[in-house]
JSON list of C-alpha atoms in Angstrom, two decimals:
[
{"chain": "S", "resi": 1, "resn": "MET", "atom": "CA", "xyz": [191.46, -33.96, 109.73]},
{"chain": "S", "resi": 2, "resn": "GLY", "atom": "CA", "xyz": [190.53, -34.79, 105.54]},
{"chain": "S", "resi": 3, "resn": "ALA", "atom": "CA", "xyz": [189.89, -38.13, 104.78]},
{"chain": "S", "resi": 4, "resn": "GLY", "atom": "CA", "xyz": [193.20, -39.07, 102.26]},
{"chain": "S", "resi": 5, "resn": "GLY", "atom": "CA", "xyz": [196.24, -36.99, 100.25]},
{"chain": "S", "resi": 6, "resn": "PRO", "atom": "CA", "xyz": [199.85, -36.50, 100.99]},
{"chain": "S", "resi": 7, "resn": "PRO", "atom": "CA", "xyz": [199.12, -36.28, 105.50]},
{"chain": "S", "resi": 8, "resn": "HIS", "atom": "CA", "xyz": [197.23, -39.66, 105.60]},
{"chain": "S", "resi": 9, "resn": "ARG", "atom": "CA", "xyz": [199.89, -41.33, 103.30]},
{"chain": "S", "resi": 10, "resn": "TYR", "atom": "CA", "xyz": [202.40, -39.87, 105.41]},
{"chain": "S", "resi": 11, "resn": "LEU", "atom": "CA", "xyz": [201.17, -40.97, 109.06]},
{"chain": "S", "resi": 12, "resn": "GLU", "atom": "CA", "xyz": [199.70, -43.90, 107.82]},
{"chain": "S", "resi": 13, "resn": "ALA", "atom": "CA", "xyz": [203.81, -44.84, 106.73]},
{"chain": "S", "resi": 14, "resn": "ILE", "atom": "CA", "xyz": [205.08, -43.66, 110.56]},
{"chain": "S", "resi": 15, "resn": "ARG", "atom": "CA", "xyz": [202.39, -45.09, 112.43]},
{"chain": "S", "resi": 16, "resn": "SER", "atom": "CA", "xyz": [203.51, -48.93, 111.16]},
{"chain": "S", "resi": 17, "resn": "ASP", "atom": "CA", "xyz": [206.88, -48.17, 112.41]},
{"chain": "S", "resi": 18, "resn": "HIS", "atom": "CA", "xyz": [206.16, -45.21, 115.65]},
{"chain": "S", "resi": 19, "resn": "ALA", "atom": "CA", "xyz": [203.36, -44.72, 118.07]},
{"chain": "S", "resi": 20, "resn": "LEU", "atom": "CA", "xyz": [201.73, -41.29, 117.22]},
{"chain": "S", "resi": 21, "resn": "SER", "atom": "CA", "xyz": [201.32, -37.88, 119.94]},
{"chain": "S", "resi": 22, "resn": "MET", "atom": "CA", "xyz": [198.27, -36.15, 118.42]},
{"chain": "S", "resi": 23, "resn": "HIS", "atom": "CA", "xyz": [198.22, -32.19, 119.47]},
{"chain": "S", "resi": 24, "resn": "GLY", "atom": "CA", "xyz": [194.86, -30.52, 119.03]},
{"chain": "S", "resi": 25, "resn": "VAL", "atom": "CA", "xyz": [194.73, -26.92, 118.38]},
{"chain": "S", "resi": 26, "resn": "GLY", "atom": "CA", "xyz": [191.24, -26.61, 117.25]},
{"chain": "S", "resi": 27, "resn": "LEU", "atom": "CA", "xyz": [188.20, -27.98, 120.39]},
{"chain": "S", "resi": 28, "resn": "SER", "atom": "CA", "xyz": [188.25, -24.78, 122.61]},
{"chain": "S", "resi": 29, "resn": "LEU", "atom": "CA", "xyz": [187.50, -26.44, 125.75]},
{"chain": "S", "resi": 30, "resn": "GLY", "atom": "CA", "xyz": [186.84, -23.29, 127.52]},
{"chain": "S", "resi": 31, "resn": "SER", "atom": "CA", "xyz": [184.00, -22.12, 125.15]},
{"chain": "S", "resi": 32, "resn": "ALA", "atom": "CA", "xyz": [181.18, -20.63, 126.77]},
{"chain": "S", "resi": 33, "resn": "ASP", "atom": "CA", "xyz": [179.32, -22.42, 124.44]},
{"chain": "S", "resi": 34, "resn": "GLY", "atom": "CA", "xyz": [180.85, -25.97, 124.69]},
{"chain": "S", "resi": 35, "resn": "ILE", "atom": "CA", "xyz": [182.34, -27.74, 122.38]},
{"chain": "S", "resi": 36, "resn": "ARG", "atom": "CA", "xyz": [181.23, -27.84, 118.30]},
{"chain": "S", "resi": 37, "resn": "THR", "atom": "CA", "xyz": [179.93, -31.12, 117.58]},
{"chain": "S", "resi": 38, "resn": "ALA", "atom": "CA", "xyz": [181.31, -31.69, 114.33]},
{"chain": "S", "resi": 39, "resn": "GLN", "atom": "CA", "xyz": [184.80, -30.62, 115.68]},
{"chain": "S", "resi": 40, "resn": "LEU", "atom": "CA", "xyz": [184.78, -33.31, 118.58]},
{"chain": "S", "resi": 41, "resn": "ASP", "atom": "CA", "xyz": [183.70, -36.13, 115.34]},
{"chain": "S", "resi": 42, "resn": "ARG", "atom": "CA", "xyz": [186.39, -35.49, 113.31]},
{"chain": "S", "resi": 43, "resn": "VAL", "atom": "CA", "xyz": [189.35, -35.58, 115.14]},
{"chain": "S", "resi": 44, "resn": "LYS", "atom": "CA", "xyz": [187.41, -38.96, 116.76]},
{"chain": "S", "resi": 45, "resn": "ALA", "atom": "CA", "xyz": [187.45, -40.54, 112.91]},
{"chain": "S", "resi": 46, "resn": "LEU", "atom": "CA", "xyz": [191.18, -38.94, 112.86]},
{"chain": "S", "resi": 47, "resn": "HIS", "atom": "CA", "xyz": [191.26, -40.75, 116.69]},
{"chain": "S", "resi": 48, "resn": "CYS", "atom": "CA", "xyz": [189.69, -44.18, 115.39]},
{"chain": "S", "resi": 49, "resn": "ARG", "atom": "CA", "xyz": [191.77, -44.37, 111.94]},
{"chain": "S", "resi": 50, "resn": "TYR", "atom": "CA", "xyz": [195.66, -43.67, 113.82]},
{"chain": "S", "resi": 51, "resn": "GLN", "atom": "CA", "xyz": [194.46, -44.91, 117.44]},
{"chain": "S", "resi": 52, "resn": "PRO", "atom": "CA", "xyz": [197.48, -42.43, 118.72]},
{"chain": "S", "resi": 53, "resn": "GLU", "atom": "CA", "xyz": [199.34, -43.35, 122.17]},
{"chain": "S", "resi": 54, "resn": "LEU", "atom": "CA", "xyz": [198.93, -39.57, 123.72]},
{"chain": "S", "resi": 55, "resn": "LEU", "atom": "CA", "xyz": [196.91, -37.11, 122.47]},
{"chain": "S", "resi": 56, "resn": "SER", "atom": "CA", "xyz": [196.42, -33.49, 123.76]},
{"chain": "S", "resi": 57, "resn": "GLU", "atom": "CA", "xyz": [194.85, -30.44, 123.85]},
{"chain": "S", "resi": 58, "resn": "HIS", "atom": "CA", "xyz": [194.92, -27.14, 125.16]},
{"chain": "S", "resi": 59, "resn": "LEU", "atom": "CA", "xyz": [193.69, -24.89, 127.86]},
{"chain": "S", "resi": 60, "resn": "SER", "atom": "CA", "xyz": [192.10, -22.51, 126.32]},
{"chain": "S", "resi": 61, "resn": "TRP", "atom": "CA", "xyz": [190.29, -20.74, 124.16]},
{"chain": "S", "resi": 62, "resn": "SER", "atom": "CA", "xyz": [189.52, -20.17, 120.74]},
{"chain": "S", "resi": 63, "resn": "GLY", "atom": "CA", "xyz": [185.55, -19.46, 119.47]},
{"chain": "S", "resi": 64, "resn": "ILE", "atom": "CA", "xyz": [182.42, -18.73, 120.46]},
{"chain": "S", "resi": 65, "resn": "GLY", "atom": "CA", "xyz": [178.87, -19.86, 118.24]},
{"chain": "S", "resi": 66, "resn": "ALA", "atom": "CA", "xyz": [179.88, -19.49, 114.36]},
{"chain": "S", "resi": 67, "resn": "HIS", "atom": "CA", "xyz": [183.16, -17.46, 115.21]},
{"chain": "S", "resi": 68, "resn": "LEU", "atom": "CA", "xyz": [186.84, -18.69, 115.33]},
{"chain": "S", "resi": 69, "resn": "VAL", "atom": "CA", "xyz": [190.27, -17.01, 116.01]},
{"chain": "S", "resi": 70, "resn": "PRO", "atom": "CA", "xyz": [192.98, -19.38, 115.05]},
{"chain": "S", "resi": 71, "resn": "ASP", "atom": "CA", "xyz": [194.61, -18.66, 118.10]},
{"chain": "S", "resi": 72, "resn": "LEU", "atom": "CA", "xyz": [194.99, -20.35, 121.47]},
{"chain": "S", "resi": 73, "resn": "LEU", "atom": "CA", "xyz": [192.98, -17.15, 123.57]},
{"chain": "S", "resi": 74, "resn": "PRO", "atom": "CA", "xyz": [193.47, -17.15, 127.82]},
{"chain": "S", "resi": 75, "resn": "VAL", "atom": "CA", "xyz": [190.47, -18.43, 130.42]},
{"chain": "S", "resi": 76, "resn": "PRO", "atom": "CA", "xyz": [190.28, -16.17, 133.96]},
{"chain": "S", "resi": 77, "resn": "LEU", "atom": "CA", "xyz": [190.71, -19.40, 136.12]},
{"chain": "S", "resi": 78, "resn": "HIS", "atom": "CA", "xyz": [187.97, -19.33, 138.51]},
{"chain": "S", "resi": 79, "resn": "ALA", "atom": "CA", "xyz": [185.72, -21.69, 139.78]},
{"chain": "S", "resi": 80, "resn": "GLU", "atom": "CA", "xyz": [183.21, -21.07, 136.85]},
{"chain": "S", "resi": 81, "resn": "SER", "atom": "CA", "xyz": [185.74, -21.04, 134.00]},
{"chain": "S", "resi": 82, "resn": "LEU", "atom": "CA", "xyz": [187.32, -25.16, 136.06]},
{"chain": "S", "resi": 83, "resn": "ALA", "atom": "CA", "xyz": [183.90, -26.32, 135.71]},
{"chain": "S", "resi": 84, "resn": "ARG", "atom": "CA", "xyz": [183.46, -25.14, 132.20]},
{"chain": "S", "resi": 85, "resn": "PHE", "atom": "CA", "xyz": [187.08, -26.84, 130.87]},
{"chain": "S", "resi": 86, "resn": "ALA", "atom": "CA", "xyz": [186.26, -30.45, 133.45]},
{"chain": "S", "resi": 87, "resn": "GLU", "atom": "CA", "xyz": [182.86, -30.65, 131.49]},
{"chain": "S", "resi": 88, "resn": "SER", "atom": "CA", "xyz": [184.23, -30.18, 127.71]},
{"chain": "S", "resi": 89, "resn": "ILE", "atom": "CA", "xyz": [187.21, -32.56, 129.05]},
{"chain": "S", "resi": 90, "resn": "ASP", "atom": "CA", "xyz": [184.51, -35.70, 130.21]},
{"chain": "S", "resi": 91, "resn": "ARG", "atom": "CA", "xyz": [182.45, -34.48, 126.76]},
{"chain": "S", "resi": 92, "resn": "VAL", "atom": "CA", "xyz": [186.10, -36.01, 124.56]},
{"chain": "S", "resi": 93, "resn": "GLN", "atom": "CA", "xyz": [186.66, -38.27, 127.30]},
{"chain": "S", "resi": 94, "resn": "THR", "atom": "CA", "xyz": [183.61, -40.10, 126.48]},
{"chain": "S", "resi": 95, "resn": "ALA", "atom": "CA", "xyz": [183.93, -39.79, 122.99]},
{"chain": "S", "resi": 96, "resn": "LEU", "atom": "CA", "xyz": [186.89, -41.10, 122.72]},
{"chain": "S", "resi": 97, "resn": "LYS", "atom": "CA", "xyz": [186.32, -43.56, 125.14]},
{"chain": "S", "resi": 98, "resn": "ARG", "atom": "CA", "xyz": [190.04, -42.71, 126.61]},
{"chain": "S", "resi": 99, "resn": "THR", "atom": "CA", "xyz": [192.02, -40.37, 128.57]},
{"chain": "S", "resi": 100, "resn": "ILE", "atom": "CA", "xyz": [193.81, -36.99, 126.96]},
{"chain": "S", "resi": 101, "resn": "LEU", "atom": "CA", "xyz": [196.10, -34.69, 128.52]},
{"chain": "S", "resi": 102, "resn": "ILE", "atom": "CA", "xyz": [195.49, -30.66, 128.72]},
{"chain": "S", "resi": 103, "resn": "GLU", "atom": "CA", "xyz": [198.66, -28.06, 127.86]},
{"chain": "S", "resi": 104, "resn": "ASN", "atom": "CA", "xyz": [199.27, -25.17, 130.24]},
{"chain": "S", "resi": 105, "resn": "PRO", "atom": "CA", "xyz": [199.52, -22.29, 127.42]},
{"chain": "S", "resi": 106, "resn": "SER", "atom": "CA", "xyz": [201.40, -19.61, 126.97]},
{"chain": "S", "resi": 107, "resn": "LEU", "atom": "CA", "xyz": [200.23, -16.33, 128.11]},
{"chain": "S", "resi": 108, "resn": "TYR", "atom": "CA", "xyz": [200.86, -12.76, 127.14]},
{"chain": "S", "resi": 109, "resn": "LEU", "atom": "CA", "xyz": [198.20, -10.84, 129.41]},
{"chain": "S", "resi": 110, "resn": "ALA", "atom": "CA", "xyz": [197.00, -12.11, 132.43]},
{"chain": "S", "resi": 111, "resn": "PRO", "atom": "CA", "xyz": [192.65, -12.08, 132.60]},
{"chain": "S", "resi": 112, "resn": "ASN", "atom": "CA", "xyz": [190.45, -10.36, 134.75]},
{"chain": "S", "resi": 113, "resn": "GLY", "atom": "CA", "xyz": [189.06, -12.45, 137.51]},
{"chain": "S", "resi": 114, "resn": "GLY", "atom": "CA", "xyz": [191.20, -15.52, 137.61]},
{"chain": "S", "resi": 115, "resn": "ASP", "atom": "CA", "xyz": [192.07, -16.52, 141.23]},
{"chain": "S", "resi": 116, "resn": "ILE", "atom": "CA", "xyz": [193.60, -20.07, 141.29]},
{"chain": "S", "resi": 117, "resn": "PRO", "atom": "CA", "xyz": [197.06, -20.45, 140.44]},
{"chain": "S", "resi": 118, "resn": "GLU", "atom": "CA", "xyz": [197.21, -21.93, 136.91]},
{"chain": "S", "resi": 119, "resn": "PRO", "atom": "CA", "xyz": [199.20, -25.70, 138.14]},
{"chain": "S", "resi": 120, "resn": "GLU", "atom": "CA", "xyz": [196.51, -25.64, 141.10]},
{"chain": "S", "resi": 121, "resn": "PHE", "atom": "CA", "xyz": [193.69, -25.31, 138.90]},
{"chain": "S", "resi": 122, "resn": "ILE", "atom": "CA", "xyz": [195.10, -27.82, 136.39]},
{"chain": "S", "resi": 123, "resn": "ALA", "atom": "CA", "xyz": [196.22, -30.49, 138.47]},
{"chain": "S", "resi": 124, "resn": "THR", "atom": "CA", "xyz": [192.57, -30.16, 140.01]},
{"chain": "S", "resi": 125, "resn": "LEU", "atom": "CA", "xyz": [191.31, -30.84, 136.46]},
{"chain": "S", "resi": 126, "resn": "CYS", "atom": "CA", "xyz": [193.17, -33.73, 136.89]},
{"chain": "S", "resi": 127, "resn": "ARG", "atom": "CA", "xyz": [191.63, -35.69, 139.90]},
{"chain": "S", "resi": 128, "resn": "ARG", "atom": "CA", "xyz": [188.06, -33.94, 138.40]},
{"chain": "S", "resi": 129, "resn": "THR", "atom": "CA", "xyz": [188.18, -35.86, 135.54]},
{"chain": "S", "resi": 130, "resn": "GLY", "atom": "CA", "xyz": [190.80, -38.11, 135.01]},
{"chain": "S", "resi": 131, "resn": "CYS", "atom": "CA", "xyz": [192.99, -36.70, 131.79]},
{"chain": "S", "resi": 132, "resn": "GLY", "atom": "CA", "xyz": [196.56, -35.65, 132.30]},
{"chain": "S", "resi": 133, "resn": "TRP", "atom": "CA", "xyz": [198.80, -32.91, 132.12]},
{"chain": "S", "resi": 134, "resn": "LEU", "atom": "CA", "xyz": [200.94, -32.32, 129.09]},
{"chain": "S", "resi": 135, "resn": "LEU", "atom": "CA", "xyz": [203.36, -29.68, 130.93]},
{"chain": "S", "resi": 136, "resn": "ASP", "atom": "CA", "xyz": [204.82, -27.50, 127.75]},
{"chain": "S", "resi": 137, "resn": "ILE", "atom": "CA", "xyz": [207.93, -25.79, 129.81]},
{"chain": "S", "resi": 138, "resn": "ASN", "atom": "CA", "xyz": [209.07, -23.36, 127.30]},
{"chain": "S", "resi": 139, "resn": "ASN", "atom": "CA", "xyz": [205.22, -22.54, 128.07]},
{"chain": "S", "resi": 140, "resn": "VAL", "atom": "CA", "xyz": [206.15, -21.65, 131.06]},
{"chain": "S", "resi": 141, "resn": "PHE", "atom": "CA", "xyz": [208.85, -20.06, 130.31]},
{"chain": "S", "resi": 142, "resn": "VAL", "atom": "CA", "xyz": [207.26, -17.05, 127.75]},
{"chain": "S", "resi": 143, "resn": "SER", "atom": "CA", "xyz": [204.85, -16.81, 130.50]},
{"chain": "S", "resi": 144, "resn": "ALA", "atom": "CA", "xyz": [206.70, -16.23, 133.73]},
{"chain": "S", "resi": 145, "resn": "THR", "atom": "CA", "xyz": [208.43, -14.28, 131.36]},
{"chain": "S", "resi": 146, "resn": "ASN", "atom": "CA", "xyz": [205.71, -11.14, 129.94]},
{"chain": "S", "resi": 147, "resn": "LEU", "atom": "CA", "xyz": [203.99, -12.01, 132.95]},
{"chain": "S", "resi": 148, "resn": "GLY", "atom": "CA", "xyz": [206.80, -11.71, 135.78]},
{"chain": "S", "resi": 149, "resn": "PHE", "atom": "CA", "xyz": [206.59, -15.00, 137.71]},
{"chain": "S", "resi": 150, "resn": "ASP", "atom": "CA", "xyz": [209.32, -17.18, 138.88]},
{"chain": "S", "resi": 151, "resn": "ALA", "atom": "CA", "xyz": [209.23, -20.43, 136.70]},
{"chain": "S", "resi": 152, "resn": "THR", "atom": "CA", "xyz": [210.87, -22.58, 138.98]},
{"chain": "S", "resi": 153, "resn": "VAL", "atom": "CA", "xyz": [208.22, -22.21, 141.55]},
{"chain": "S", "resi": 154, "resn": "TYR", "atom": "CA", "xyz": [205.51, -22.88, 139.33]},
{"chain": "S", "resi": 155, "resn": "LEU", "atom": "CA", "xyz": [207.55, -25.66, 137.78]},
{"chain": "S", "resi": 156, "resn": "ASP", "atom": "CA", "xyz": [208.12, -26.92, 141.76]},
{"chain": "S", "resi": 157, "resn": "ALA", "atom": "CA", "xyz": [203.80, -27.05, 141.60]},
{"chain": "S", "resi": 158, "resn": "VAL", "atom": "CA", "xyz": [204.07, -29.54, 139.44]},
{"chain": "S", "resi": 159, "resn": "ASP", "atom": "CA", "xyz": [202.86, -32.90, 140.35]},
{"chain": "S", "resi": 160, "resn": "PRO", "atom": "CA", "xyz": [204.74, -35.54, 137.82]},
{"chain": "S", "resi": 161, "resn": "ALA", "atom": "CA", "xyz": [202.05, -37.97, 138.37]},
{"chain": "S", "resi": 162, "resn": "LEU", "atom": "CA", "xyz": [199.61, -35.92, 136.48]},
{"chain": "S", "resi": 163, "resn": "VAL", "atom": "CA", "xyz": [202.29, -35.28, 133.71]},
{"chain": "S", "resi": 164, "resn": "GLY", "atom": "CA", "xyz": [202.02, -37.26, 130.48]},
{"chain": "S", "resi": 165, "resn": "GLU", "atom": "CA", "xyz": [204.37, -35.66, 127.86]},
{"chain": "S", "resi": 166, "resn": "ILE", "atom": "CA", "xyz": [206.74, -32.41, 127.95]},
{"chain": "S", "resi": 167, "resn": "HIS", "atom": "CA", "xyz": [206.87, -30.35, 125.58]},
{"chain": "S", "resi": 168, "resn": "LEU", "atom": "CA", "xyz": [210.20, -28.15, 124.62]},
{"chain": "S", "resi": 169, "resn": "ALA", "atom": "CA", "xyz": [209.85, -25.09, 122.38]},
{"chain": "S", "resi": 170, "resn": "GLY", "atom": "CA", "xyz": [212.00, -21.63, 121.18]},
{"chain": "S", "resi": 171, "resn": "HIS", "atom": "CA", "xyz": [210.48, -18.74, 120.73]},
{"chain": "S", "resi": 172, "resn": "ALA", "atom": "CA", "xyz": [211.22, -15.12, 119.39]},
{"chain": "S", "resi": 173, "resn": "ARG", "atom": "CA", "xyz": [211.91, -11.71, 121.36]},
{"chain": "S", "resi": 174, "resn": "GLU", "atom": "CA", "xyz": [209.98, -8.78, 120.82]},
{"chain": "S", "resi": 175, "resn": "ARG", "atom": "CA", "xyz": [211.86, -5.77, 122.14]},
{"chain": "S", "resi": 176, "resn": "HIS", "atom": "CA", "xyz": [209.79, -2.77, 123.79]},
{"chain": "S", "resi": 177, "resn": "ALA", "atom": "CA", "xyz": [209.47, 0.08, 125.05]},
{"chain": "S", "resi": 178, "resn": "GLY", "atom": "CA", "xyz": [208.44, -1.05, 127.98]},
{"chain": "S", "resi": 179, "resn": "GLY", "atom": "CA", "xyz": [210.21, -4.65, 128.65]},
{"chain": "S", "resi": 180, "resn": "ASP", "atom": "CA", "xyz": [210.59, -8.06, 126.38]},
{"chain": "S", "resi": 181, "resn": "LEU", "atom": "CA", "xyz": [207.57, -9.74, 124.75]},
{"chain": "S", "resi": 182, "resn": "LEU", "atom": "CA", "xyz": [208.10, -14.30, 124.15]},
{"chain": "S", "resi": 183, "resn": "ILE", "atom": "CA", "xyz": [206.36, -15.14, 121.77]},
{"chain": "S", "resi": 184, "resn": "ASP", "atom": "CA", "xyz": [205.71, -18.44, 121.42]},
{"chain": "S", "resi": 185, "resn": "ASP", "atom": "CA", "xyz": [206.00, -19.08, 118.07]},
{"chain": "S", "resi": 186, "resn": "HIS", "atom": "CA", "xyz": [207.94, -22.81, 117.57]},
{"chain": "S", "resi": 187, "resn": "GLY", "atom": "CA", "xyz": [210.31, -21.05, 114.87]},
{"chain": "S", "resi": 188, "resn": "ALA", "atom": "CA", "xyz": [214.26, -21.96, 117.05]},
{"chain": "S", "resi": 189, "resn": "ARG", "atom": "CA", "xyz": [216.82, -24.12, 119.41]},
{"chain": "S", "resi": 190, "resn": "VAL", "atom": "CA", "xyz": [215.20, -24.53, 122.22]},
{"chain": "S", "resi": 191, "resn": "PRO", "atom": "CA", "xyz": [217.08, -22.00, 124.07]},
{"chain": "S", "resi": 192, "resn": "GLU", "atom": "CA", "xyz": [219.52, -22.48, 127.25]},
{"chain": "S", "resi": 193, "resn": "ALA", "atom": "CA", "xyz": [216.77, -21.65, 130.53]},
{"chain": "S", "resi": 194, "resn": "VAL", "atom": "CA", "xyz": [214.26, -23.22, 129.45]},
{"chain": "S", "resi": 195, "resn": "ARG", "atom": "CA", "xyz": [217.10, -26.46, 128.76]},
{"chain": "S", "resi": 196, "resn": "TRP", "atom": "CA", "xyz": [217.81, -26.02, 131.79]},
{"chain": "S", "resi": 197, "resn": "LEU", "atom": "CA", "xyz": [214.24, -25.83, 133.22]},
{"chain": "S", "resi": 198, "resn": "PHE", "atom": "CA", "xyz": [213.50, -29.00, 131.79]},
{"chain": "S", "resi": 199, "resn": "ALA", "atom": "CA", "xyz": [216.96, -30.17, 133.27]},
{"chain": "S", "resi": 200, "resn": "ARG", "atom": "CA", "xyz": [215.48, -29.47, 136.59]},
{"chain": "S", "resi": 201, "resn": "TYR", "atom": "CA", "xyz": [211.85, -30.86, 137.07]},
{"chain": "S", "resi": 202, "resn": "ILE", "atom": "CA", "xyz": [213.06, -33.82, 134.98]},
{"chain": "S", "resi": 203, "resn": "ALA", "atom": "CA", "xyz": [215.85, -34.85, 138.22]},
{"chain": "S", "resi": 204, "resn": "ARG", "atom": "CA", "xyz": [212.72, -34.44, 140.46]},
{"chain": "S", "resi": 205, "resn": "ALA", "atom": "CA", "xyz": [210.30, -36.27, 138.28]},
{"chain": "S", "resi": 206, "resn": "GLY", "atom": "CA", "xyz": [212.15, -38.92, 136.49]},
{"chain": "S", "resi": 207, "resn": "PRO", "atom": "CA", "xyz": [212.44, -40.09, 132.00]},
{"chain": "S", "resi": 208, "resn": "THR", "atom": "CA", "xyz": [208.66, -38.39, 130.55]},
{"chain": "S", "resi": 209, "resn": "PRO", "atom": "CA", "xyz": [207.87, -38.92, 127.11]},
{"chain": "S", "resi": 210, "resn": "THR", "atom": "CA", "xyz": [209.33, -35.08, 125.30]},
{"chain": "S", "resi": 211, "resn": "LEU", "atom": "CA", "xyz": [208.57, -33.55, 122.35]},
{"chain": "S", "resi": 212, "resn": "VAL", "atom": "CA", "xyz": [210.43, -30.61, 120.89]},
{"chain": "S", "resi": 213, "resn": "GLU", "atom": "CA", "xyz": [208.23, -28.32, 118.75]},
{"chain": "S", "resi": 214, "resn": "TRP", "atom": "CA", "xyz": [209.08, -26.47, 115.24]},
{"chain": "S", "resi": 215, "resn": "ASP", "atom": "CA", "xyz": [207.08, -26.16, 112.94]},
{"chain": "S", "resi": 216, "resn": "THR", "atom": "CA", "xyz": [207.99, -22.11, 111.95]},
{"chain": "S", "resi": 217, "resn": "ARG", "atom": "CA", "xyz": [211.16, -21.13, 110.32]},
{"chain": "S", "resi": 218, "resn": "LEU", "atom": "CA", "xyz": [212.37, -25.05, 109.65]},
{"chain": "S", "resi": 219, "resn": "PRO", "atom": "CA", "xyz": [216.00, -25.61, 109.49]},
{"chain": "S", "resi": 220, "resn": "ASP", "atom": "CA", "xyz": [217.73, -28.42, 108.13]},
{"chain": "S", "resi": 221, "resn": "PHE", "atom": "CA", "xyz": [217.01, -32.11, 109.77]},
{"chain": "S", "resi": 222, "resn": "ALA", "atom": "CA", "xyz": [220.63, -32.23, 111.76]},
{"chain": "S", "resi": 223, "resn": "THR", "atom": "CA", "xyz": [219.21, -29.59, 112.75]},
{"chain": "S", "resi": 224, "resn": "LEU", "atom": "CA", "xyz": [215.74, -30.90, 114.29]},
{"chain": "S", "resi": 225, "resn": "ALA", "atom": "CA", "xyz": [217.96, -34.30, 115.18]},
{"chain": "S", "resi": 226, "resn": "ALA", "atom": "CA", "xyz": [219.77, -32.57, 117.42]},
{"chain": "S", "resi": 227, "resn": "GLU", "atom": "CA", "xyz": [217.41, -30.30, 118.80]},
{"chain": "S", "resi": 228, "resn": "ALA", "atom": "CA", "xyz": [216.68, -34.13, 119.90]},
{"chain": "S", "resi": 229, "resn": "ALA", "atom": "CA", "xyz": [219.33, -35.53, 120.95]},
{"chain": "S", "resi": 230, "resn": "GLN", "atom": "CA", "xyz": [220.65, -32.71, 123.70]},
{"chain": "S", "resi": 231, "resn": "ALA", "atom": "CA", "xyz": [217.06, -33.64, 125.07]},
{"chain": "S", "resi": 232, "resn": "ASN", "atom": "CA", "xyz": [217.57, -37.49, 125.29]},
{"chain": "S", "resi": 233, "resn": "VAL", "atom": "CA", "xyz": [220.75, -36.13, 127.03]},
{"chain": "S", "resi": 234, "resn": "ILE", "atom": "CA", "xyz": [218.70, -34.39, 129.42]},
{"chain": "S", "resi": 235, "resn": "LEU", "atom": "CA", "xyz": [216.06, -37.21, 129.76]},
{"chain": "S", "resi": 236, "resn": "HIS", "atom": "CA", "xyz": [218.70, -40.33, 130.17]},
{"chain": "S", "resi": 237, "resn": "THR", "atom": "CA", "xyz": [221.29, -39.14, 132.75]},
{"chain": "S", "resi": 238, "resn": "THR", "atom": "CA", "xyz": [219.80, -36.43, 134.61]},
{"chain": "S", "resi": 239, "resn": "PRO", "atom": "CA", "xyz": [220.40, -37.76, 137.72]},
{"chain": "S", "resi": 240, "resn": "ALA", "atom": "CA", "xyz": [217.33, -38.36, 139.84]},
{"chain": "S", "resi": 241, "resn": "SER", "atom": "CA", "xyz": [216.90, -36.57, 143.35]},
{"chain": "S", "resi": 242, "resn": "ALA", "atom": "CA", "xyz": [215.72, -38.67, 145.89]},
{"chain": "S", "resi": 243, "resn": "SER", "atom": "CA", "xyz": [211.87, -37.10, 145.50]},
{"chain": "S", "resi": 244, "resn": "GLY", "atom": "CA", "xyz": [212.22, -38.53, 142.08]},
{"chain": "S", "resi": 245, "resn": "HIS", "atom": "CA", "xyz": [210.50, -41.22, 140.54]},
{"chain": "S", "resi": 246, "resn": "ASP", "atom": "CA", "xyz": [210.71, -42.95, 137.23]},
{"chain": "S", "resi": 247, "resn": "ARG", "atom": "CA", "xyz": [208.76, -42.95, 134.37]},
{"chain": "S", "resi": 248, "resn": "ALA", "atom": "CA", "xyz": [209.34, -45.12, 130.67]},
{"chain": "S", "resi": 249, "resn": "ALA", "atom": "CA", "xyz": [210.01, -42.55, 128.70]}
]
């Protein structure tokens, strides 16, 4: 979010021909002490400069006071955290004069005290604040595997009318004595299980703007292009169910 340098030259060149999707990891919407004004101001400046088509953040927190961590930490999902998230989202949307999307995170443990299922929590946030949902299907699969719930049940609870963007990605698998742990590292091809969940969801929801994330252990461009092509095939050839609705991709 600096003022110049190669990243801005790249963005300016790309923006001249393509719409951008701006994805944040540092606003810490779930922090008990609220959003940092300086961080929001930097996001606003970047948003004004590039006018992205989509802008998103995470259902998470990443700091208290002056103490920040480079991670997306989980939040217990209950009425108090719902009010806190809604207040932070309202503040961001007021500052930017637009709606944003909120992404479901990858989970490695279930925070104590939560009593609202994640799909219900995010849907309530969307309806209360007017924000949209960034549905990360890889994150659903990672969380379902790590916490032991059914990813298809989660996705069936998602209202497609709330979803403005989809993320797909690969993940790493760590072997432990107590069972496997999936790590959302964006460092591999989209697994068949995630691709199957994506196709199943698209059959119900219809085409939705979709991003394949790959930002560690980067392969050659042909491999990246092939991943995007496979997602496009699913988006545009999956038969829609009777309850599906067509959405522009």
